GROMACS .gro file of C-alpha atoms in nm:
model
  266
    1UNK     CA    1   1.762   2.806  -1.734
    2UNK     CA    2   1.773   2.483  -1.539
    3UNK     CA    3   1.412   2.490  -1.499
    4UNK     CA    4   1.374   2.513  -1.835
    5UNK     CA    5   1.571   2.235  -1.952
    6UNK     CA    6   1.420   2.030  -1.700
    7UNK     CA    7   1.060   2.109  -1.864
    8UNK     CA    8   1.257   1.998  -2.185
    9UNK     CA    9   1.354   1.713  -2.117
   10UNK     CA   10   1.025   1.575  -1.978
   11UNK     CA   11   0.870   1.654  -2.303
   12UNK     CA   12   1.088   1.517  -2.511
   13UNK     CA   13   1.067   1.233  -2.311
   14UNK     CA   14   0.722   1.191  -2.342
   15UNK     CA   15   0.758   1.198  -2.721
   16UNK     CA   16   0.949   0.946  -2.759
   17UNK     CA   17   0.648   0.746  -2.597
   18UNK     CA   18   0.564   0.568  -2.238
   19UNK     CA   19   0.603   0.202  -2.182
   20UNK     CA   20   0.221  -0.006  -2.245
   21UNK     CA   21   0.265  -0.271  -2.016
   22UNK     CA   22   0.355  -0.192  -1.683
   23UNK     CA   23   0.079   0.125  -1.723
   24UNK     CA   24  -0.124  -0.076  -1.861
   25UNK     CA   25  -0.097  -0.311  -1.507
   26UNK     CA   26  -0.126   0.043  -1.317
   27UNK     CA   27  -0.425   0.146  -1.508
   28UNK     CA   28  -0.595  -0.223  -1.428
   29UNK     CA   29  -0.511  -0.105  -1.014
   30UNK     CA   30  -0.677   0.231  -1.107
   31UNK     CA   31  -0.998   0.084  -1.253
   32UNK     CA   32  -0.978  -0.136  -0.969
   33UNK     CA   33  -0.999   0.141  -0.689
   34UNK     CA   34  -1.234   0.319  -0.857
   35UNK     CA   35  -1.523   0.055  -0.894
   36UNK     CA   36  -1.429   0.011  -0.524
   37UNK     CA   37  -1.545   0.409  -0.478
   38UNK     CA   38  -1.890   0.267  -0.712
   39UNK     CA   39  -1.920  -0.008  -0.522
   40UNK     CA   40  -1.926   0.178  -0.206
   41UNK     CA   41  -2.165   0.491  -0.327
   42UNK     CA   42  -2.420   0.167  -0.440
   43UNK     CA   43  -2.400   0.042  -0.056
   44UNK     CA   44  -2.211  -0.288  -0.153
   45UNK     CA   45  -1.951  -0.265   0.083
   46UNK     CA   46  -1.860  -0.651   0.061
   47UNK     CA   47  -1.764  -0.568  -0.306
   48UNK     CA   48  -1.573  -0.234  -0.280
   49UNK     CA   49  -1.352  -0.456   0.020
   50UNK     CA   50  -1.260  -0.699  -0.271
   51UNK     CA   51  -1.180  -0.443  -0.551
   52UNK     CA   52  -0.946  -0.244  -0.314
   53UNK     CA   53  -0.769  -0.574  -0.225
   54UNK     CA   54  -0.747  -0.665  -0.627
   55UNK     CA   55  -0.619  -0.314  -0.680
   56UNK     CA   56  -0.351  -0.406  -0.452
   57UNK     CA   57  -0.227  -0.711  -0.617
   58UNK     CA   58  -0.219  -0.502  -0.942
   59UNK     CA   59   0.000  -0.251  -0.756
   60UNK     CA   60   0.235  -0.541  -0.666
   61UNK     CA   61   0.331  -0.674  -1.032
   62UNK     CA   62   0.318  -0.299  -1.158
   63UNK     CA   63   0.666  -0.279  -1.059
   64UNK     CA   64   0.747  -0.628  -1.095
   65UNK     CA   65   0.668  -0.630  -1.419
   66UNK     CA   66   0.841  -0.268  -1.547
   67UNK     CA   67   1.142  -0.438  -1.347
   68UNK     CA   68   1.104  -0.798  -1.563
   69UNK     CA   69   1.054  -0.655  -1.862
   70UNK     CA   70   1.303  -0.311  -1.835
   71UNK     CA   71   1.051  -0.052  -1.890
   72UNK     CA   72   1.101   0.155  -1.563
   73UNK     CA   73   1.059   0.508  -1.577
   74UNK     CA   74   0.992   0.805  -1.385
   75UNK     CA   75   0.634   0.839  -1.594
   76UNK     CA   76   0.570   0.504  -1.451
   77UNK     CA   77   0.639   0.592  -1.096
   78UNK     CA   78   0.413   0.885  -1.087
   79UNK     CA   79   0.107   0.747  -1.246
   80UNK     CA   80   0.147   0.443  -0.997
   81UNK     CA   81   0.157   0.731  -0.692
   82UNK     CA   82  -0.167   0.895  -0.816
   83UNK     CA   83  -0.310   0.545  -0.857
   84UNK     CA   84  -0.251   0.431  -0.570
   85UNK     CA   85  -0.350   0.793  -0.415
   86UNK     CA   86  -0.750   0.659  -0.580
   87UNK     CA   87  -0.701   0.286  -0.495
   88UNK     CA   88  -0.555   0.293  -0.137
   89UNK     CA   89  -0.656   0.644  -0.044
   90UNK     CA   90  -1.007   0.777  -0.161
   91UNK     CA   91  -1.147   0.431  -0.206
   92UNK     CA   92  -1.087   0.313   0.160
   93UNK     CA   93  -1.163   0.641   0.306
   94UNK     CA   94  -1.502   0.705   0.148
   95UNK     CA   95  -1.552   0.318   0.184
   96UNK     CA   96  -1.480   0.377   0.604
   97UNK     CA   97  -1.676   0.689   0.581
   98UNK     CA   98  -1.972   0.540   0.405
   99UNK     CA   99  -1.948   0.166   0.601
  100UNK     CA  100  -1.860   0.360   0.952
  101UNK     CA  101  -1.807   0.657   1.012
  102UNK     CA  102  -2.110   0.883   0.914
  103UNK     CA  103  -2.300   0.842   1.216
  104UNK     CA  104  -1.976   1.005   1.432
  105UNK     CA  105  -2.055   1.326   1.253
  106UNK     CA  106  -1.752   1.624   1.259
  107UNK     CA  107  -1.566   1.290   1.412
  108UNK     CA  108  -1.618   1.060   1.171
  109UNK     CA  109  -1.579   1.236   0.848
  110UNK     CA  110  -1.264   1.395   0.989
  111UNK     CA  111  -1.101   1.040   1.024
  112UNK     CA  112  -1.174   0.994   0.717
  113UNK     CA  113  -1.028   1.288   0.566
  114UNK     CA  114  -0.725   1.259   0.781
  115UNK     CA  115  -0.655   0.890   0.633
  116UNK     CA  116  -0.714   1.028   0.262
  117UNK     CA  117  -0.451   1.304   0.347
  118UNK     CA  118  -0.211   1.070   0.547
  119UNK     CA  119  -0.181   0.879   0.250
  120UNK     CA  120  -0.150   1.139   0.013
  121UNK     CA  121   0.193   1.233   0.244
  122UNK     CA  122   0.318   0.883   0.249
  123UNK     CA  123   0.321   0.883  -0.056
  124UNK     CA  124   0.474   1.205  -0.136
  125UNK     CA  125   0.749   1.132   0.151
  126UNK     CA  126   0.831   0.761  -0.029
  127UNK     CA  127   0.928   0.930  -0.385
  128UNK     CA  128   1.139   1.174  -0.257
  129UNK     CA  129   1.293   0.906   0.001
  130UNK     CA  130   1.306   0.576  -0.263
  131UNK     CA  131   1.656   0.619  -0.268
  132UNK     CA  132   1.762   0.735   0.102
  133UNK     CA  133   1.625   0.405   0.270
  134UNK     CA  134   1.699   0.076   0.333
  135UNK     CA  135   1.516  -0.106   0.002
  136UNK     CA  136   1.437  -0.414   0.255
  137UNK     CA  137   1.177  -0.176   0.469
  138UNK     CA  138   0.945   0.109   0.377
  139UNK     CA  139   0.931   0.412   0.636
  140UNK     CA  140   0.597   0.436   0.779
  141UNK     CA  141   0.315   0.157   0.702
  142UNK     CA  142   0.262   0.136   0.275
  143UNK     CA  143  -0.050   0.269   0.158
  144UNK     CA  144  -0.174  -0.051   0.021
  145UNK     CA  145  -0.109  -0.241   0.368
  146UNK     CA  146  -0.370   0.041   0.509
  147UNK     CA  147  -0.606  -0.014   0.264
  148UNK     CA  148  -0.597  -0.420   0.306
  149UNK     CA  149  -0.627  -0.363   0.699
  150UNK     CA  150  -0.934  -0.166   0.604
  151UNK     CA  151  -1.059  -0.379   0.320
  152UNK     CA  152  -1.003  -0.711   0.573
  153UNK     CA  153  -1.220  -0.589   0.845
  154UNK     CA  154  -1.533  -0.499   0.589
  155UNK     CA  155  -1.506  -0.868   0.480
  156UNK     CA  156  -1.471  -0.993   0.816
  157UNK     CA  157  -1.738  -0.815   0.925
  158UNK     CA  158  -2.006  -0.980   0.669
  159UNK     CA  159  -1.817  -1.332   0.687
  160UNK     CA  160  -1.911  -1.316   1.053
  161UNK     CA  161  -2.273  -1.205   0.967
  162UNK     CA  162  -2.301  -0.899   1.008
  163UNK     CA  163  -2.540  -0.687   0.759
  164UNK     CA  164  -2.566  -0.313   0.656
  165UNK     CA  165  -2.347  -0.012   0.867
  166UNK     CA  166  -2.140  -0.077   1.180
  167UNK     CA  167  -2.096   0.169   1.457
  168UNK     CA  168  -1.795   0.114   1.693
  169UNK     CA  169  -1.574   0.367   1.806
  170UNK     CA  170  -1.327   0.093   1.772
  171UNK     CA  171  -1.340   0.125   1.384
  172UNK     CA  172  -1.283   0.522   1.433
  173UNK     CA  173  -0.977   0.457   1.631
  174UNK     CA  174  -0.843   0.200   1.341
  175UNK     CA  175  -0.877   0.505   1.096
  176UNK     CA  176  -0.676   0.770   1.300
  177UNK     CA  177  -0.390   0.449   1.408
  178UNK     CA  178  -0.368   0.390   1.017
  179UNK     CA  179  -0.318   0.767   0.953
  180UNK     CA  180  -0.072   0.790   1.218
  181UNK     CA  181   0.116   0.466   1.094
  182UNK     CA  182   0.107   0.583   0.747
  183UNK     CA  183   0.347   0.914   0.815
  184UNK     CA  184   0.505   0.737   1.103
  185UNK     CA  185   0.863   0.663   1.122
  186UNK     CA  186   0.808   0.281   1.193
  187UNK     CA  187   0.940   0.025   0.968
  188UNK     CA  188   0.787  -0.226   0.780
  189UNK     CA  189   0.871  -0.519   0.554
  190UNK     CA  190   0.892  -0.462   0.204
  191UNK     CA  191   0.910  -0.799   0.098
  192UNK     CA  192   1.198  -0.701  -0.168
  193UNK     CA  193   1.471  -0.899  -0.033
  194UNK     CA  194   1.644  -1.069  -0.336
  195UNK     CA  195   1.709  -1.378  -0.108
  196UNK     CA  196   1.322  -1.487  -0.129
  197UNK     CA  197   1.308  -1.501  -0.528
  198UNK     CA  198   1.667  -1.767  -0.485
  199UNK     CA  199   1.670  -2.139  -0.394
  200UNK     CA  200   1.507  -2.241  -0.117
  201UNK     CA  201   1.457  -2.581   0.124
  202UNK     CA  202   1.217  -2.752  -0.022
  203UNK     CA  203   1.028  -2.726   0.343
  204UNK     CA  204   0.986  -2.399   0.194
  205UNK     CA  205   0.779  -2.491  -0.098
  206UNK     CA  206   0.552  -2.731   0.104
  207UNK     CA  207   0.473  -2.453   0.407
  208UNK     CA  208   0.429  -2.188   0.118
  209UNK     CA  209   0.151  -2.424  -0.051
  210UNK     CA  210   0.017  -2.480   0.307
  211UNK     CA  211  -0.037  -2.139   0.409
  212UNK     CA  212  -0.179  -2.037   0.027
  213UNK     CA  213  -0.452  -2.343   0.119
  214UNK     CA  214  -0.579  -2.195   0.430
  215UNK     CA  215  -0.611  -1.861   0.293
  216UNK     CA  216  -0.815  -2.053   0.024
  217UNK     CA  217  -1.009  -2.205   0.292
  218UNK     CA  218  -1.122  -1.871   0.486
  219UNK     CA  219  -0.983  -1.595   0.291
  220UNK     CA  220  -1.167  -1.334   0.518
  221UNK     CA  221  -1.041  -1.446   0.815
  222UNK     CA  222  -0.701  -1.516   0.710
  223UNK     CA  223  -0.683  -1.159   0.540
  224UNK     CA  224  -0.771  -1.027   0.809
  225UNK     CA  225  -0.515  -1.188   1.025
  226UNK     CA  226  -0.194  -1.127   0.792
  227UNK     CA  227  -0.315  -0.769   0.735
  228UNK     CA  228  -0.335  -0.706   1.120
  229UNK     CA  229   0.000  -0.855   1.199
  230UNK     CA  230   0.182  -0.652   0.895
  231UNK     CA  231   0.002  -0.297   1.109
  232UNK     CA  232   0.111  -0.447   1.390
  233UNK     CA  233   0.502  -0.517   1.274
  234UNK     CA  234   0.588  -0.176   1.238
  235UNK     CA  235   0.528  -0.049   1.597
  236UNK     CA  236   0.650  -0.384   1.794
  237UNK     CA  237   0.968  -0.390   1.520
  238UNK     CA  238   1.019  -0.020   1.649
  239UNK     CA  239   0.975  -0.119   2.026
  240UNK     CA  240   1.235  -0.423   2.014
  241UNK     CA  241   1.498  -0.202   1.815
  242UNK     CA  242   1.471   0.127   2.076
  243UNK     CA  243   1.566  -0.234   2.355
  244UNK     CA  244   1.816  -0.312   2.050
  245UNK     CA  245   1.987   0.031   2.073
  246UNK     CA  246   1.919  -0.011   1.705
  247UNK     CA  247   1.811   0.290   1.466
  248UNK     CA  248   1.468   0.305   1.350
  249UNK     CA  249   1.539   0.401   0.968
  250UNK     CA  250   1.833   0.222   0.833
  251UNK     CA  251   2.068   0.439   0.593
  252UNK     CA  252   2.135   0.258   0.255
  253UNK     CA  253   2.533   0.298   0.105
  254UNK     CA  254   2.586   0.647  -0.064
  255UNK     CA  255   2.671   0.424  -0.414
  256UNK     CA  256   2.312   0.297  -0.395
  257UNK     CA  257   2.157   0.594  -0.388
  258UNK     CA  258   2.181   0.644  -0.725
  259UNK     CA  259   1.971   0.377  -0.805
  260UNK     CA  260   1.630   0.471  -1.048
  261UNK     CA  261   1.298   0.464  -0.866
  262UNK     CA  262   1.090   0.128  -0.823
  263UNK     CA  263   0.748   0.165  -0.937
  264UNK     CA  264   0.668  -0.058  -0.633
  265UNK     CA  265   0.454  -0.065  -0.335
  266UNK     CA  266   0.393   0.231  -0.167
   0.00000   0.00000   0.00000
């Protein structure tokens, strides 16, 4: 009977309608991961690198702006998981497969697959988690900081020169590390501390405008750089907490855990 009121309840919520905008901002992340997949079948790697990185600012202000505006829901939540299932999942995997990986045969595509599924669990594991876990830090590395590791070395490949297919076993590695960071238990930054949207020193403001000019300047490079460091955060955070004595996963208050989902980064 339960079951059945559940199945209810979701349809009557759906009559009563789905919020435009923040779907609307989750369908623009969508369309944005799946040019990246054109992109990529059309041999224009450079390109499908840039889409998946615009599909992840999309998937940034998705929640942002359900959260601004008071439209969350659980619709919203979903439809962001299987978007960012295309965006930061299929698209980087076929883009790896296509840009690296086919001549390592069994090897290659298998890395490939094993990101696309990897991601698939992350994301399953953070919506049944969203409310179990400390809101500062996301268990295991999000999806879309994958992707923009991925994304950052195509585009720093071709900034440096470089033309066509790669092959380095280096690259195949990357692909099984990002798989294994993805269902990891290593922590990472969410960047949803409440502190960083208050008054700051006005330092603040002048290193912020700093550090958005030399990303200006070389936006591969840099990319690359803050994307590696983020992969890298979770495994050295992990390393100087074990020293620490400290827990990996920190526990959030029972009363919190009540809260309704983010649509957020995943």
């Amino acid at each position: 009977m339960s079951r059945l009121g559940g199945s209810y309840d979701r349809r009557e919520s759906l009559r009563r309608g789905v919020y435009i905008l923040p779907n609307l901002v989750t369908t623009g992340g969508l369309f944005a991961g799946f040019y990246g997949i054109i992109a990529t079948m059309n041999g224009d790697y450079n390109l499908a690198a840039w889409f998946i990185l615009i599909s992840a600012v999309f998937d940034a202000l998705d929640g942002k702006v359900a959260r601004l505006t008071g439209t969350t829901s659980k619709f919203g939540v979903e439809y962001d998981s299987l978007s960012d299932l295309v965006s930061f999942g299929v698209a980087p995997g076929l883009l790896m497969y296509s840009w690296a990986l086919k001549p390592f045969g069994k090897f290659g595509w298998l890395a490939a697959f094993l990101y696309v599924v990897c991601c698939a669990l992350r994301l399953a594991r953070f919506n049944i988690q969203i409310n179990t876990v400390e809101s500062k830090r996301f268990v295991g590395l999000p999806t879309p900081g994958a992707a923009g590791m991925v994304a950052s070395c195509v585009l720093l490949f071709y900034h440096l020169g470089g033309s066509g297919t790669i092959k380095k076993v280096s690259i195949v590695l990357l692909i099984y590390i990002l798989a294994y960071l993805m269902v990891s238990n290593h922590s990472f930054h969410s960047f949803k501390d409440p502190e960083l949207v208050k008054r700051q020193p006005f330092s603040f403001l002048v290193l912020a405008i700093i550090f958005i000019i030399v990303i200006v300047a070389q936006p591969e490079i840099m990319l690359f750089a803050i994307a590696s460091i983020y992969v890298a955060s979770g495994p050295l955070g992990s390393i100087l907490r074990y020293f620490r004595g400290k827990p990996v996963v920190d526990e959030v208050p029972e009363k919190a855990q009540d809260k309704e989902p983010e649509e957020d980064l995943q």
